[in-house]
Short mmCIF file of N, CA and C in Angstrom, two decimals:
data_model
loop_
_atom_site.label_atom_id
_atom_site.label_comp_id
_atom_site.label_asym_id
_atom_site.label_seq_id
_atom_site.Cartn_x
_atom_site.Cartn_y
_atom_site.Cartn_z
N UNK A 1373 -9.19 -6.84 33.14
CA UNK A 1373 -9.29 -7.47 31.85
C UNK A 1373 -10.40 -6.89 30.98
N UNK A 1374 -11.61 -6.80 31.28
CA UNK A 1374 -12.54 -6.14 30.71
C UNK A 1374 -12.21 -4.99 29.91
N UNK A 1375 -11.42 -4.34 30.97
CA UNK A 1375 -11.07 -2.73 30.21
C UNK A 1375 -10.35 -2.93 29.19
N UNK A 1376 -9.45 -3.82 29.36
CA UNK A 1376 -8.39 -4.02 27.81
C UNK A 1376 -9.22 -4.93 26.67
N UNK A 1377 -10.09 -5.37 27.04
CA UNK A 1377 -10.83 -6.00 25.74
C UNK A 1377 -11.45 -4.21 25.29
N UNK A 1378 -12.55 -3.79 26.17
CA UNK A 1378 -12.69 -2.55 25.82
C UNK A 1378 -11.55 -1.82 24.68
N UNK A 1379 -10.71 -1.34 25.70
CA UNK A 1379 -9.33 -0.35 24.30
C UNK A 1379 -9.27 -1.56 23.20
N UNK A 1380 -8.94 -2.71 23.01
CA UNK A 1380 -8.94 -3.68 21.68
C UNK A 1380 -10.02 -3.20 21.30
N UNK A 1381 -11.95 -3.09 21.51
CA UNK A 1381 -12.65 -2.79 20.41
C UNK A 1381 -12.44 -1.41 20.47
N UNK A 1382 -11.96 -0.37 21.38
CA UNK A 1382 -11.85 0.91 20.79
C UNK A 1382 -11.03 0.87 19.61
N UNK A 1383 -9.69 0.16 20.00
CA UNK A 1383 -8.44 0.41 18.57
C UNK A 1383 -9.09 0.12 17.12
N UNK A 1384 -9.97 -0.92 17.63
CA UNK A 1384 -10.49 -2.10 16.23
C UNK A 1384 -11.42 -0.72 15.57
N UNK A 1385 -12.65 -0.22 16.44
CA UNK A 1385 -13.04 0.28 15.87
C UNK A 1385 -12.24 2.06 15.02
N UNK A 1386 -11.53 2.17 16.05
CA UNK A 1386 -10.73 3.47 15.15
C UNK A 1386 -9.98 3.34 13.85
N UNK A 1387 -9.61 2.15 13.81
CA UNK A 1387 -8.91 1.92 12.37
C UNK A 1387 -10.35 1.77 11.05
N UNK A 1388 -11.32 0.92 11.70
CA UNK A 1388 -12.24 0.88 11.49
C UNK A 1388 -12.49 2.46 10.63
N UNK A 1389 -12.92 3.34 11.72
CA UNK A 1389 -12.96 4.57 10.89
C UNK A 1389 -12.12 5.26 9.87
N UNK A 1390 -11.44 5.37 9.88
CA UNK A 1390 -10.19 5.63 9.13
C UNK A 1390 -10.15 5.47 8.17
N UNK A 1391 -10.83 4.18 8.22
CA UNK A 1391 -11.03 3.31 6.69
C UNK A 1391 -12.41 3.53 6.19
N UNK A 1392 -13.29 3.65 7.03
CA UNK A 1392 -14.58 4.28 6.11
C UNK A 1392 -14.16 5.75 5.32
N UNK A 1393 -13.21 6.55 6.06
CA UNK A 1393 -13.33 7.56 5.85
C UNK A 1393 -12.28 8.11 4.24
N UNK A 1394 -11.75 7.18 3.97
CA UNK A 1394 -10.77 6.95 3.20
C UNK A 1394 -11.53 8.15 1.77
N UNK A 1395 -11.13 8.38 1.17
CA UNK A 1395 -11.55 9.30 -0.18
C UNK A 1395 -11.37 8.48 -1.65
N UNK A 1396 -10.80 7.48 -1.60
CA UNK A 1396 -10.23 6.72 -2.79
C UNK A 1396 -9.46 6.65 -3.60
N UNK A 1397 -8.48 7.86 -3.04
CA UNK A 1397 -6.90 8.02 -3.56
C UNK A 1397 -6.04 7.22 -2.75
N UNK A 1398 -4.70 6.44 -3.68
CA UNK A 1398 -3.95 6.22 -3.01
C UNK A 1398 -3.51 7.26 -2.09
N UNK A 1399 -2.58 8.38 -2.48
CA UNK A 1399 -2.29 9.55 -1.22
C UNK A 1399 -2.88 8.98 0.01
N UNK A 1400 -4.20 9.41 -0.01
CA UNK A 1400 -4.67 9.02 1.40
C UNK A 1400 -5.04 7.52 1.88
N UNK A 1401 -4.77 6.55 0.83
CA UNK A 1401 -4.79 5.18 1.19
C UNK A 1401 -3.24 5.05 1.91
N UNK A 1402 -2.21 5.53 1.50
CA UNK A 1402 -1.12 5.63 2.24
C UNK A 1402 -1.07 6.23 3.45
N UNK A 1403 -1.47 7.02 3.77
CA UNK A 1403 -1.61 8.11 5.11
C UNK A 1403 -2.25 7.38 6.13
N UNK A 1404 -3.41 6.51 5.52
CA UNK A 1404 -4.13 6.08 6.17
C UNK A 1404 -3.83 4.43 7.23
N UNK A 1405 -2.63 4.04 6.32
CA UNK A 1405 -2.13 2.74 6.53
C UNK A 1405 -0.72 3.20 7.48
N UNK A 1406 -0.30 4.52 7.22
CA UNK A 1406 1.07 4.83 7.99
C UNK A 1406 -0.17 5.19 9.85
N UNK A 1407 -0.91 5.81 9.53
CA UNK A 1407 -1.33 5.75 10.91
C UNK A 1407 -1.96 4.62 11.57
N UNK A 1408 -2.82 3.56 10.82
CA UNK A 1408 -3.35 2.25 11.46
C UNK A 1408 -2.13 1.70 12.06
N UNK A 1409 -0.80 1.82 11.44
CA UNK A 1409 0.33 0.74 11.62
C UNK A 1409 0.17 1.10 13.19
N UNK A 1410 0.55 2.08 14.07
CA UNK A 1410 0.59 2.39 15.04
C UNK A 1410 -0.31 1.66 15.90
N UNK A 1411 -1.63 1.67 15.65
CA UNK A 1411 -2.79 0.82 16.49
C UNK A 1411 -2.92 0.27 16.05
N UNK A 1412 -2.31 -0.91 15.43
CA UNK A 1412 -2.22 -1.87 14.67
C UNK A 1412 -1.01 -2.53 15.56
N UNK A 1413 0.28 -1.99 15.79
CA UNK A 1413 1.29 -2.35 16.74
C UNK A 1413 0.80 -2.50 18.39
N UNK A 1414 -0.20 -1.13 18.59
CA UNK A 1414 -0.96 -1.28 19.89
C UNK A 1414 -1.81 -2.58 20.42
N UNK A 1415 -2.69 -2.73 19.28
CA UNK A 1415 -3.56 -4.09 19.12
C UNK A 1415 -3.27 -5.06 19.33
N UNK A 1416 -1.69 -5.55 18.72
CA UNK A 1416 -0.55 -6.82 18.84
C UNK A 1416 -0.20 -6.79 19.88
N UNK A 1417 -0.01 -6.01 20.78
CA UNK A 1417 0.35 -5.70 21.83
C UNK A 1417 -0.13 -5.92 23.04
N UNK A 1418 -1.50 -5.47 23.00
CA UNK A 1418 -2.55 -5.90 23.72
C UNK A 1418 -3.02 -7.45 23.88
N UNK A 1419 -3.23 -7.86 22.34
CA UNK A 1419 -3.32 -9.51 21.94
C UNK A 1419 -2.53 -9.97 22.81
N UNK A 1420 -1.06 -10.24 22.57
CA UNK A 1420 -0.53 -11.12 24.01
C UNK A 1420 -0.25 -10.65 25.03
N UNK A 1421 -0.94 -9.40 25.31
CA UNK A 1421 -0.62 -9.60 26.77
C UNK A 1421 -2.00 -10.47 27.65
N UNK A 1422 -3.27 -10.37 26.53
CA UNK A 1422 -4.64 -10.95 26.69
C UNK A 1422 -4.32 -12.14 26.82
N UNK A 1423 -3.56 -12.49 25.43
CA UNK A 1423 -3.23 -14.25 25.63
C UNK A 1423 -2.42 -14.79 27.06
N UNK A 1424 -1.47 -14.07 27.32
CA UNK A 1424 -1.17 -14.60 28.48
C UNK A 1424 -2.03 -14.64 29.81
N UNK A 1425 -2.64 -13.50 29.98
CA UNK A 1425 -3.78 -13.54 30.74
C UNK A 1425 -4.98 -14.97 31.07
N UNK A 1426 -5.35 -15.65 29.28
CA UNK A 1426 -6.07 -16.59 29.10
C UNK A 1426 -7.05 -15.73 28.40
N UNK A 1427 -7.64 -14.67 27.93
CA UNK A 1427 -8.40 -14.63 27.66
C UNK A 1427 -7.87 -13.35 26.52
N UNK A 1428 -7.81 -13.95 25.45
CA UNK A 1428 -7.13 -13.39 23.86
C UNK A 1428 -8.41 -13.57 23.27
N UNK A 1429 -9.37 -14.58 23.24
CA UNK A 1429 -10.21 -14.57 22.38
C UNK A 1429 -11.17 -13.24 21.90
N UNK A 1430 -11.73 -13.05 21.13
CA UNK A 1430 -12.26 -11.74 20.67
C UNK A 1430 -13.61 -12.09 20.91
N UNK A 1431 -14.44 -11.03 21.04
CA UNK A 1431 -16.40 -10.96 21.16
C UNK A 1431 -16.18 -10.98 20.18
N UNK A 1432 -17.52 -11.04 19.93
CA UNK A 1432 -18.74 -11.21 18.45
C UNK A 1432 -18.18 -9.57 17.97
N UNK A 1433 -18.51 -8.73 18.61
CA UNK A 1433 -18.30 -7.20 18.13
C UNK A 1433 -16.77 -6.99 17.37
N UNK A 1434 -15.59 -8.00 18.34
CA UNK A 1434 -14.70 -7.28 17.78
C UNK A 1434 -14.31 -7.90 16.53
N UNK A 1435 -14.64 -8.98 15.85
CA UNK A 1435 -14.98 -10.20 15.03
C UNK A 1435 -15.38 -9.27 14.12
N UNK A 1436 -16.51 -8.45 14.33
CA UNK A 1436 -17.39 -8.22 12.52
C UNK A 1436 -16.55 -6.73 12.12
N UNK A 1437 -15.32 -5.95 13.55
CA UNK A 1437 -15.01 -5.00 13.31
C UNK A 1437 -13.63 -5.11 12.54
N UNK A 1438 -12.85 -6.59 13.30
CA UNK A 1438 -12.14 -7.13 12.23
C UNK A 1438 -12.30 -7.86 10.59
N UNK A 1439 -13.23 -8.11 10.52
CA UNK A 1439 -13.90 -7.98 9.01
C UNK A 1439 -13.81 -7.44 8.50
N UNK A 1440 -14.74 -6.02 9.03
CA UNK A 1440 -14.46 -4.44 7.91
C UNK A 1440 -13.16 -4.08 8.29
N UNK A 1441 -12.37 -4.55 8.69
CA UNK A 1441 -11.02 -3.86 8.32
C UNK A 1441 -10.40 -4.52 7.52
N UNK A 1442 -10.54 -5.62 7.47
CA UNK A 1442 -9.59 -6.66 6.46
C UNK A 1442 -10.55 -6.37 5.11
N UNK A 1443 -11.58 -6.00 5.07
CA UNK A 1443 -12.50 -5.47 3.73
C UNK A 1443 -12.16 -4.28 3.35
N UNK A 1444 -11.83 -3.40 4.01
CA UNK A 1444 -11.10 -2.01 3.65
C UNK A 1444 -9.93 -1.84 3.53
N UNK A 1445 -8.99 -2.59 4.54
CA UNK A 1445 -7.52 -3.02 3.90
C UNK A 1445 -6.96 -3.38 2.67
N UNK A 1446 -8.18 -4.61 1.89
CA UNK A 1446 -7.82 -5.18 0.65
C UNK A 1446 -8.54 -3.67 -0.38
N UNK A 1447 -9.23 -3.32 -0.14
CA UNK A 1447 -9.79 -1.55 -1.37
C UNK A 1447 -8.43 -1.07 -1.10
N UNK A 1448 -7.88 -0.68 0.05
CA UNK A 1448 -6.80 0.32 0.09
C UNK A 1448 -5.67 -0.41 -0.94
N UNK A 1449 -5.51 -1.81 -0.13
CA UNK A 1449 -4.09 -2.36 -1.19
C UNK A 1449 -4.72 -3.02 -2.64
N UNK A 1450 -5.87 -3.11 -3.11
CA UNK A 1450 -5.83 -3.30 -4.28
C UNK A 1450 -6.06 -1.68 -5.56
N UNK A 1451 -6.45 -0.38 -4.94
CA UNK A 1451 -6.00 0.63 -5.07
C UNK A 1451 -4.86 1.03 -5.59
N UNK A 1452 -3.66 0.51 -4.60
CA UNK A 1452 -2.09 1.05 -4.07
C UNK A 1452 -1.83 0.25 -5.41
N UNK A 1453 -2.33 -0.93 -5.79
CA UNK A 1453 -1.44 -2.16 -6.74
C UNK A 1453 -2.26 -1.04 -8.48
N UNK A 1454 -3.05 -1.05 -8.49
CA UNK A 1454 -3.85 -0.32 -9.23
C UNK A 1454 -2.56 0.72 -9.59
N UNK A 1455 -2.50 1.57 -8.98
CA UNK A 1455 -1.69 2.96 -9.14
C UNK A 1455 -0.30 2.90 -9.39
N UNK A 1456 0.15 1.80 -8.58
CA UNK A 1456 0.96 1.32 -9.23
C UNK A 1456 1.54 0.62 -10.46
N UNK A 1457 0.64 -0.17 -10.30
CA UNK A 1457 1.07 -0.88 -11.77
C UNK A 1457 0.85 0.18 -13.34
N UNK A 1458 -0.30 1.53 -12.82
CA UNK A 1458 -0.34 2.50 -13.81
C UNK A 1458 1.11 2.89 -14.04
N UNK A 1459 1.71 3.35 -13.00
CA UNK A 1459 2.95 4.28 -12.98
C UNK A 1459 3.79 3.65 -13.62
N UNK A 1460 4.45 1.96 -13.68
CA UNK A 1460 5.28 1.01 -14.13
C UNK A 1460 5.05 1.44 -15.49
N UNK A 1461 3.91 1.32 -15.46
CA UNK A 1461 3.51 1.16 -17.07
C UNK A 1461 4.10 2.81 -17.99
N UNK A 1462 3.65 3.86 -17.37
CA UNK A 1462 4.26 5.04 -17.63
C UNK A 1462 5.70 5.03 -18.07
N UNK A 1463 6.22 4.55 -16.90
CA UNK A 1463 7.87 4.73 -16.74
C UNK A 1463 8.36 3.59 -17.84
N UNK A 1464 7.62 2.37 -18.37
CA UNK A 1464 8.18 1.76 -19.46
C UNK A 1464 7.84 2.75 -20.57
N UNK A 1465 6.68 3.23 -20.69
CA UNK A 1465 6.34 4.17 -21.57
C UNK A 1465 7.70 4.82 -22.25
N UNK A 1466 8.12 5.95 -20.84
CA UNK A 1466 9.38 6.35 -21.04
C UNK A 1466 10.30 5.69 -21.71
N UNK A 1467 10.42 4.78 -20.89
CA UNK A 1467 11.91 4.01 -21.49
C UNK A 1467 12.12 3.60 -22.62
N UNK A 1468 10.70 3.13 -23.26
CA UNK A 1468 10.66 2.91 -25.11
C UNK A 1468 10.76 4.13 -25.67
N UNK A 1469 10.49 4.98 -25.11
CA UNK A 1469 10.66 6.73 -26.02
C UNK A 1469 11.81 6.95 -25.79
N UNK A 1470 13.16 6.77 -24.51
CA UNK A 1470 14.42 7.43 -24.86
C UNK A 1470 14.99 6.27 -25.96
N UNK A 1471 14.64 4.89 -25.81
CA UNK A 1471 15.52 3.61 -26.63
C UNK A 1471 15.27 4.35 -28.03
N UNK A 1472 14.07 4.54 -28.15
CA UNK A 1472 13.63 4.81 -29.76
C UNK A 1472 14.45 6.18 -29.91
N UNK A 1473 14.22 7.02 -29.41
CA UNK A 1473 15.58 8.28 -29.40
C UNK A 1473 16.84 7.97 -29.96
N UNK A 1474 17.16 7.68 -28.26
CA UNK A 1474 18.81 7.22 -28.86
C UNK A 1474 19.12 6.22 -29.51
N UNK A 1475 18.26 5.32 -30.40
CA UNK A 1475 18.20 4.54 -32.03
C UNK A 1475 18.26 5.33 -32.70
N UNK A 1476 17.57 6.18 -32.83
CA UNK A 1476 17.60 7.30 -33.88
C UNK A 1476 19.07 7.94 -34.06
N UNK A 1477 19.07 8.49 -33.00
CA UNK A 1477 20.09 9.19 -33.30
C UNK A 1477 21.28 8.76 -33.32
N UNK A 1478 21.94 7.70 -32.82
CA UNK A 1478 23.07 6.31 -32.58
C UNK A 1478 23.05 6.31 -34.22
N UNK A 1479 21.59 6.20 -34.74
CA UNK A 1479 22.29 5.68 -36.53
C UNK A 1479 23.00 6.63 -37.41
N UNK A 1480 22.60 8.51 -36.62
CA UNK A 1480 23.16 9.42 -37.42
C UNK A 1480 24.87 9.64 -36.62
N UNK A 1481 25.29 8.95 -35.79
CA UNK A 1481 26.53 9.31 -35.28
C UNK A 1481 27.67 8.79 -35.59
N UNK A 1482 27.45 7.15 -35.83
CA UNK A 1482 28.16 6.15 -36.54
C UNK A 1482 28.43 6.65 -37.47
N UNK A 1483 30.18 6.72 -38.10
CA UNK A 1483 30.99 7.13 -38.95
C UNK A 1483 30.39 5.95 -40.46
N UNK A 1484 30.74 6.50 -41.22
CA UNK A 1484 29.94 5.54 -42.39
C UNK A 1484 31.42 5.77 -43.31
N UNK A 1485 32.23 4.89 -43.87
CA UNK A 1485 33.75 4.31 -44.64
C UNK A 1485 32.92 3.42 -45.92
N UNK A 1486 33.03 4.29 -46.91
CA UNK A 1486 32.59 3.48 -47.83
C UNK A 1486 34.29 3.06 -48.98
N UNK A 1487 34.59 1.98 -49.02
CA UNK A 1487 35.73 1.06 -49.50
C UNK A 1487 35.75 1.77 -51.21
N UNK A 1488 36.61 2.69 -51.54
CA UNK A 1488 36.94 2.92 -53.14
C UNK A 1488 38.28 1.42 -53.52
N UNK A 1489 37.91 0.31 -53.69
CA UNK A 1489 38.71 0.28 -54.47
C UNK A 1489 40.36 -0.69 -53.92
N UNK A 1490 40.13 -0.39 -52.31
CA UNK A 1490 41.87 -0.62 -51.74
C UNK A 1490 42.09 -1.71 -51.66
#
């Protein structure tokens, strides 16, 4: 049992790193979340097999290492929402520039019948 609390604060702390090490681009806020998922699945993994054991509970250590990850998790995903919501905004950008286009030009295509008279 010992040893598997051990690998839990190894995993904790490797994601841990990962996330210090982050640069502050999404790009690598993504990269960085496709590889935690993995020891992140490992971790869950470990958790119940601890719980069944009786002893799931976490030390003090692995407690403040789960902290800074849930503190670096929310930079990464409030980042990702950041960059995103830029791009939305772009792509409406777009979409008012082709509407205004093809307004424009929709008014020069329409046949125009002006009534002499019938």
């Amino acid at each position: 049992m010992p040893n598997q609390q051990y690998n839990r604060l190894e995993i904790l702390v490797q994601v841990s790193q990962r996330l210090h090490e982050w640069d502050g681009s999404s790009e690598q806020a993504n990269e960085i979340i496709e590889k935690n998922h993995v020891l992140l699945a490992e971790l869950k993994e470990m958790d119940s097999l601890l719980q069944q054991q009786g002893n799931g509970s976490y030390t003090e250590k692995e407690q403040n290492q789960v902290a800074a990850i849930i503190e670096g998790q929310q930079s990464l995903l409030a980042v990702i929402k950041k960059d995103r919501q830029a791009v939305l905004s772009k792509m409406k950008q777009m979409n008012q520039k082709n509407k205004v286009v093809d307004n424009y030009y929709s008014s020069f295509q329409q046949p125009i019948f002006v009534d002499r008279g019938m």
